[in-house]
Amino acid sequence: IEQELPRLRVEFVQILSDVINDLAGNARPVEVKLFGADLAALEAYGTRLDSAMTKIDGLEDLYSGVSEPTAELAMAVNLTEANRAGLTPKDVNDAVSSALLGAEAGDIRLDDRSVGVRVRAPDSVRFSPALLASLPVVSRERGTAVPLGSLARFTPTETRAQLLRENQQQMIMMTADLGKRDLGSVMADVHEVLARHPAPAGIRVEIGGQYAGQQAAFRALLLVLALAAASVVAVMVIQFQSFLEPAVVLLAAPLSFVGALVLLLVTGTALNVSSFMGLILLVGLIVKNGIILLDFTRLRMREGGLALEPAIREAARIRLRPILMTTLCTLFGLLPLALGLGAGSDMQRPLALAVIGGLALSTPITLYLVPTLLVAVRGRGYRLPSVS
């Protein structure tokens, strides 16, 4: 292809991935946008970055954003000669457009279908600047044909194939796809290249693509995580009528995140939006086990008149089975998704791995660390205040 059409830009993409990226508004995983008023300066800086970013391992189909100039013929109509021939600039433009692009001339019926017919000048005229001047332009008023060369002047020029703007600012956009490396590590190398080659005065650099969408999603998910934690604390405060038990139970959540991150690291899975959603899901699962344990503890303290330590020991012994049942059901339910079984499972595999890793670590934390912390803070002989 490069030998036959050297100026043709070819990209290899997966159809489903390309469609999803287009729907999400991120055409390419890696996008570096360069803004500036001087197009020549933008293209010079883009070419310099292109030569540096080519060395980054994991970037594929890197495009500098510099559009190669295309040869054109600019036509300027001579108003005096056109008026003398009884023609307007629009008449001349319509005649040239019909000759080069073709004019509709009805259709032909072929069996069960019709084929449109367009009439245009021969290719020998259309593709020859020298013969283009001999193209006849017919005046409707006088019914005579005038050669186009006597009505217009042609000037060879070059122009860009495309000019991009964003928010009314002139822009060129460098794009690339990902190879075998993850987006985070590749973008770290891209930031390093941008640091080594700072933008000249008058040029602004902005990172777009999936990376920008990922960062925005992470910020939104952090807010969701905070709201989830606040909601859980509010529910537990109402349940236990105290701030201490919710604080102790919620303390297990960040410790359980370590298990999720370790499993993602061991399996070579990136921390992406899907795995982050798994961390949010972990908050509810971890708190659920803590509520099962501490709620029964308060029940034994209230009905049996027990102190905190014997009550929580009994609760841990009796509630061990339901805690393990719910945990194992969740783990085995997510196992097929974590193994990547079935079509499309790879998209949700990080979520399953994050939940499995976090839940596997949170269970011993809930059974051992939470009771220990509560006894250490409340005291072994703590009893519920009597209600008159």
Tab-separated table of C-alpha atoms in Angstrom, residues 169-359:
chain	number	residue	atom	x	y	z
A	169	GLN	CA	-8.925	27.354	18.554
A	170	GLN	CA	-6.689	26.048	15.797
A	171	MET	CA	-5.401	22.588	16.658
A	172	ILE	CA	-3.456	19.625	15.395
A	173	MET	CA	-3.986	16.307	17.146
A	174	MET	CA	-1.385	13.573	17.537
A	175	THR	CA	-2.972	10.137	17.908
A	176	ALA	CA	-1.767	6.599	18.567
A	177	ASP	CA	-3.081	3.177	19.523
A	178	LEU	CA	-1.809	0.893	22.259
A	179	GLY	CA	0.245	-2.235	21.759
A	180	LYS	CA	1.159	-4.697	24.493
A	181	ARG	CA	1.598	-2.092	27.252
A	182	ASP	CA	-1.120	-0.595	29.412
A	183	LEU	CA	-2.372	2.951	29.017
A	184	GLY	CA	-0.915	4.239	32.303
A	185	SER	CA	2.685	3.235	31.615
A	186	VAL	CA	2.536	4.474	28.033
A	187	MET	CA	1.151	7.845	29.112
A	188	ALA	CA	3.927	8.118	31.707
A	189	ASP	CA	6.437	7.874	28.852
A	190	VAL	CA	4.419	10.394	26.820
A	191	HIS	CA	4.516	12.877	29.720
A	192	GLU	CA	8.268	12.320	29.961
A	193	VAL	CA	8.670	13.151	26.258
A	194	LEU	CA	6.573	16.300	26.695
A	195	ALA	CA	8.752	17.306	29.652
A	196	ARG	CA	11.924	16.864	27.570
A	197	HIS	CA	10.439	18.826	24.665
A	198	PRO	CA	8.512	21.753	26.179
A	199	ALA	CA	6.098	23.623	23.951
A	200	PRO	CA	7.347	26.873	22.386
A	201	ALA	CA	5.722	30.164	23.238
A	202	GLY	CA	2.226	30.462	21.826
A	203	ILE	CA	1.534	26.717	21.813
A	204	ARG	CA	-0.588	24.945	24.419
A	205	VAL	CA	-0.499	21.179	24.958
A	206	GLU	CA	-3.494	19.213	26.183
A	207	ILE	CA	-3.843	15.463	26.770
A	208	GLY	CA	-7.025	13.878	25.435
A	209	GLY	CA	-8.192	10.452	24.354
A	210	GLN	CA	-8.943	7.566	26.656
A	211	TYR	CA	-6.412	8.847	29.196
A	212	ALA	CA	-8.351	12.074	29.744
A	213	GLY	CA	-11.595	10.105	29.951
A	214	GLN	CA	-9.998	7.694	32.408
A	215	GLN	CA	-8.787	10.513	34.655
A	216	ALA	CA	-12.238	12.120	34.625
A	217	ALA	CA	-13.810	8.752	35.426
A	218	PHE	CA	-11.377	8.206	38.318
A	219	ARG	CA	-12.252	11.601	39.785
A	220	ALA	CA	-15.950	10.801	39.541
A	221	LEU	CA	-15.420	7.346	41.049
A	222	LEU	CA	-13.456	8.820	43.958
A	223	LEU	CA	-16.475	11.019	44.680
A	224	VAL	CA	-18.747	7.974	44.432
A	225	LEU	CA	-16.447	6.059	46.806
A	226	ALA	CA	-16.587	8.881	49.328
A	227	LEU	CA	-20.384	9.091	49.063
A	228	ALA	CA	-20.660	5.310	49.450
A	229	ALA	CA	-18.512	5.381	52.598
A	230	ALA	CA	-20.524	8.289	54.027
A	231	SER	CA	-23.811	6.525	53.296
A	232	VAL	CA	-22.591	3.315	54.919
A	233	VAL	CA	-21.440	5.183	58.011
A	234	ALA	CA	-24.795	6.937	58.270
A	235	VAL	CA	-26.669	3.633	58.122
A	236	MET	CA	-24.406	2.048	60.769
A	237	VAL	CA	-24.679	5.060	63.077
A	238	ILE	CA	-28.445	4.686	62.992
A	239	GLN	CA	-28.117	0.934	63.528
A	240	PHE	CA	-25.593	0.984	66.400
A	241	GLN	CA	-26.451	4.449	67.789
A	242	SER	CA	-22.729	5.099	68.067
A	243	PHE	CA	-19.873	6.398	65.950
A	244	LEU	CA	-17.257	3.990	67.294
A	245	GLU	CA	-18.564	0.726	65.780
A	246	PRO	CA	-19.004	2.247	62.277
A	247	ALA	CA	-15.481	3.684	62.439
A	248	VAL	CA	-13.974	0.330	63.442
A	249	VAL	CA	-15.877	-1.572	60.730
A	250	LEU	CA	-15.036	0.985	58.044
A	251	LEU	CA	-11.359	0.810	59.008
A	252	ALA	CA	-11.280	-2.668	57.460
A	253	ALA	CA	-12.152	-1.273	54.022
A	254	PRO	CA	-8.808	0.414	53.137
A	255	LEU	CA	-6.928	-2.597	54.549
A	256	SER	CA	-8.959	-4.873	52.296
A	257	PHE	CA	-8.116	-2.673	49.301
A	258	VAL	CA	-4.552	-3.952	49.732
A	259	GLY	CA	-5.760	-7.471	48.909
A	260	ALA	CA	-7.523	-6.209	45.789
A	261	LEU	CA	-4.465	-4.289	44.576
A	262	VAL	CA	-2.139	-7.231	45.271
A	263	LEU	CA	-4.313	-9.612	43.232
A	264	LEU	CA	-4.476	-7.088	40.378
A	265	LEU	CA	-0.688	-6.793	40.516
A	266	VAL	CA	-0.125	-10.551	40.582
A	267	THR	CA	-2.437	-11.157	37.611
A	268	GLY	CA	-0.993	-8.214	35.661
A	269	THR	CA	-4.364	-6.454	35.516
A	270	ALA	CA	-4.447	-2.674	35.264
A	271	LEU	CA	-6.240	-0.476	37.788
A	272	ASN	CA	-8.934	0.854	35.479
A	273	VAL	CA	-12.522	2.011	35.763
A	274	SER	CA	-13.807	-1.564	36.030
A	275	SER	CA	-11.467	-2.524	38.891
A	276	PHE	CA	-12.221	0.797	40.625
A	277	MET	CA	-15.905	-0.113	40.554
A	278	GLY	CA	-14.896	-3.358	42.267
A	279	LEU	CA	-13.295	-1.342	45.090
A	280	ILE	CA	-16.552	0.593	45.533
A	281	LEU	CA	-18.455	-2.692	45.629
A	282	LEU	CA	-16.037	-3.940	48.294
A	283	VAL	CA	-17.126	-1.221	50.708
A	284	GLY	CA	-20.632	-2.653	50.924
A	285	LEU	CA	-19.466	-6.276	51.124
A	286	ILE	CA	-16.940	-5.569	53.882
A	287	VAL	CA	-19.378	-3.551	55.951
A	288	LYS	CA	-21.985	-6.282	55.558
A	289	ASN	CA	-19.743	-8.814	57.336
A	290	GLY	CA	-18.980	-6.335	60.112
A	291	ILE	CA	-22.658	-5.619	60.662
A	292	ILE	CA	-23.443	-9.349	60.861
A	293	LEU	CA	-20.817	-9.754	63.594
A	294	LEU	CA	-21.375	-6.624	65.672
A	295	ASP	CA	-25.166	-6.672	65.485
A	296	PHE	CA	-25.248	-10.146	67.036
A	297	THR	CA	-22.710	-8.983	69.621
A	298	ARG	CA	-25.020	-6.175	70.729
A	299	LEU	CA	-27.934	-8.612	70.762
A	300	ARG	CA	-26.109	-10.938	73.210
A	301	MET	CA	-25.015	-8.000	75.330
A	302	ARG	CA	-28.574	-6.695	75.510
A	303	GLU	CA	-30.474	-9.958	76.011
A	304	GLY	CA	-27.864	-12.025	77.872
A	305	GLY	CA	-26.348	-9.219	79.924
A	306	LEU	CA	-22.864	-10.209	78.748
A	307	ALA	CA	-19.808	-8.006	78.709
A	308	LEU	CA	-18.222	-7.034	75.396
A	309	GLU	CA	-15.451	-9.672	75.228
A	310	PRO	CA	-17.552	-12.812	75.907
A	311	ALA	CA	-20.356	-11.449	73.752
A	312	ILE	CA	-18.117	-10.813	70.767
A	313	ARG	CA	-16.434	-14.219	71.167
A	314	GLU	CA	-19.827	-15.904	71.075
A	315	ALA	CA	-20.920	-13.775	68.127
A	316	ALA	CA	-17.774	-14.665	66.166
A	317	ARG	CA	-18.334	-18.369	66.841
A	318	ILE	CA	-22.023	-18.358	65.898
A	319	ARG	CA	-21.805	-15.929	62.981
A	320	LEU	CA	-18.709	-17.536	61.429
A	321	ARG	CA	-20.812	-19.840	59.250
A	322	PRO	CA	-23.091	-17.143	57.679
A	323	ILE	CA	-20.081	-14.852	57.111
A	324	LEU	CA	-18.160	-17.639	55.347
A	325	MET	CA	-21.253	-18.701	53.387
A	326	THR	CA	-21.906	-15.224	51.996
A	327	THR	CA	-18.208	-14.644	51.297
A	328	LEU	CA	-17.664	-17.969	49.519
A	329	CYS	CA	-20.861	-17.558	47.499
A	330	THR	CA	-19.612	-14.186	46.288
A	331	LEU	CA	-16.132	-15.505	45.520
A	332	PHE	CA	-17.316	-18.549	43.580
A	333	GLY	CA	-19.961	-16.494	41.806
A	334	LEU	CA	-17.290	-14.131	40.503
A	335	LEU	CA	-14.805	-16.883	39.677
A	336	PRO	CA	-16.021	-17.508	36.077
A	337	LEU	CA	-15.784	-13.774	35.392
A	338	ALA	CA	-12.309	-13.603	36.945
A	339	LEU	CA	-11.148	-16.512	34.762
A	340	GLY	CA	-12.321	-14.673	31.650
A	341	LEU	CA	-14.842	-17.317	30.606
A	342	GLY	CA	-17.411	-16.309	28.017
A	343	ALA	CA	-17.598	-13.620	25.365
A	344	GLY	CA	-17.007	-10.084	26.607
A	345	SER	CA	-15.883	-11.191	30.073
A	346	ASP	CA	-12.498	-9.484	29.704
A	347	MET	CA	-14.150	-6.094	30.126
A	348	GLN	CA	-15.429	-7.000	33.629
A	349	ARG	CA	-12.559	-9.250	34.674
A	350	PRO	CA	-10.761	-6.457	36.608
A	351	LEU	CA	-13.931	-5.876	38.685
A	352	ALA	CA	-14.127	-9.556	39.623
A	353	LEU	CA	-10.429	-9.737	40.513
A	354	ALA	CA	-10.648	-6.629	42.699
A	355	VAL	CA	-13.658	-7.977	44.601
A	356	ILE	CA	-12.126	-11.451	45.046
A	357	GLY	CA	-8.791	-10.094	46.311
A	358	GLY	CA	-10.381	-7.585	48.655
A	359	LEU	CA	-13.031	-9.928	49.992
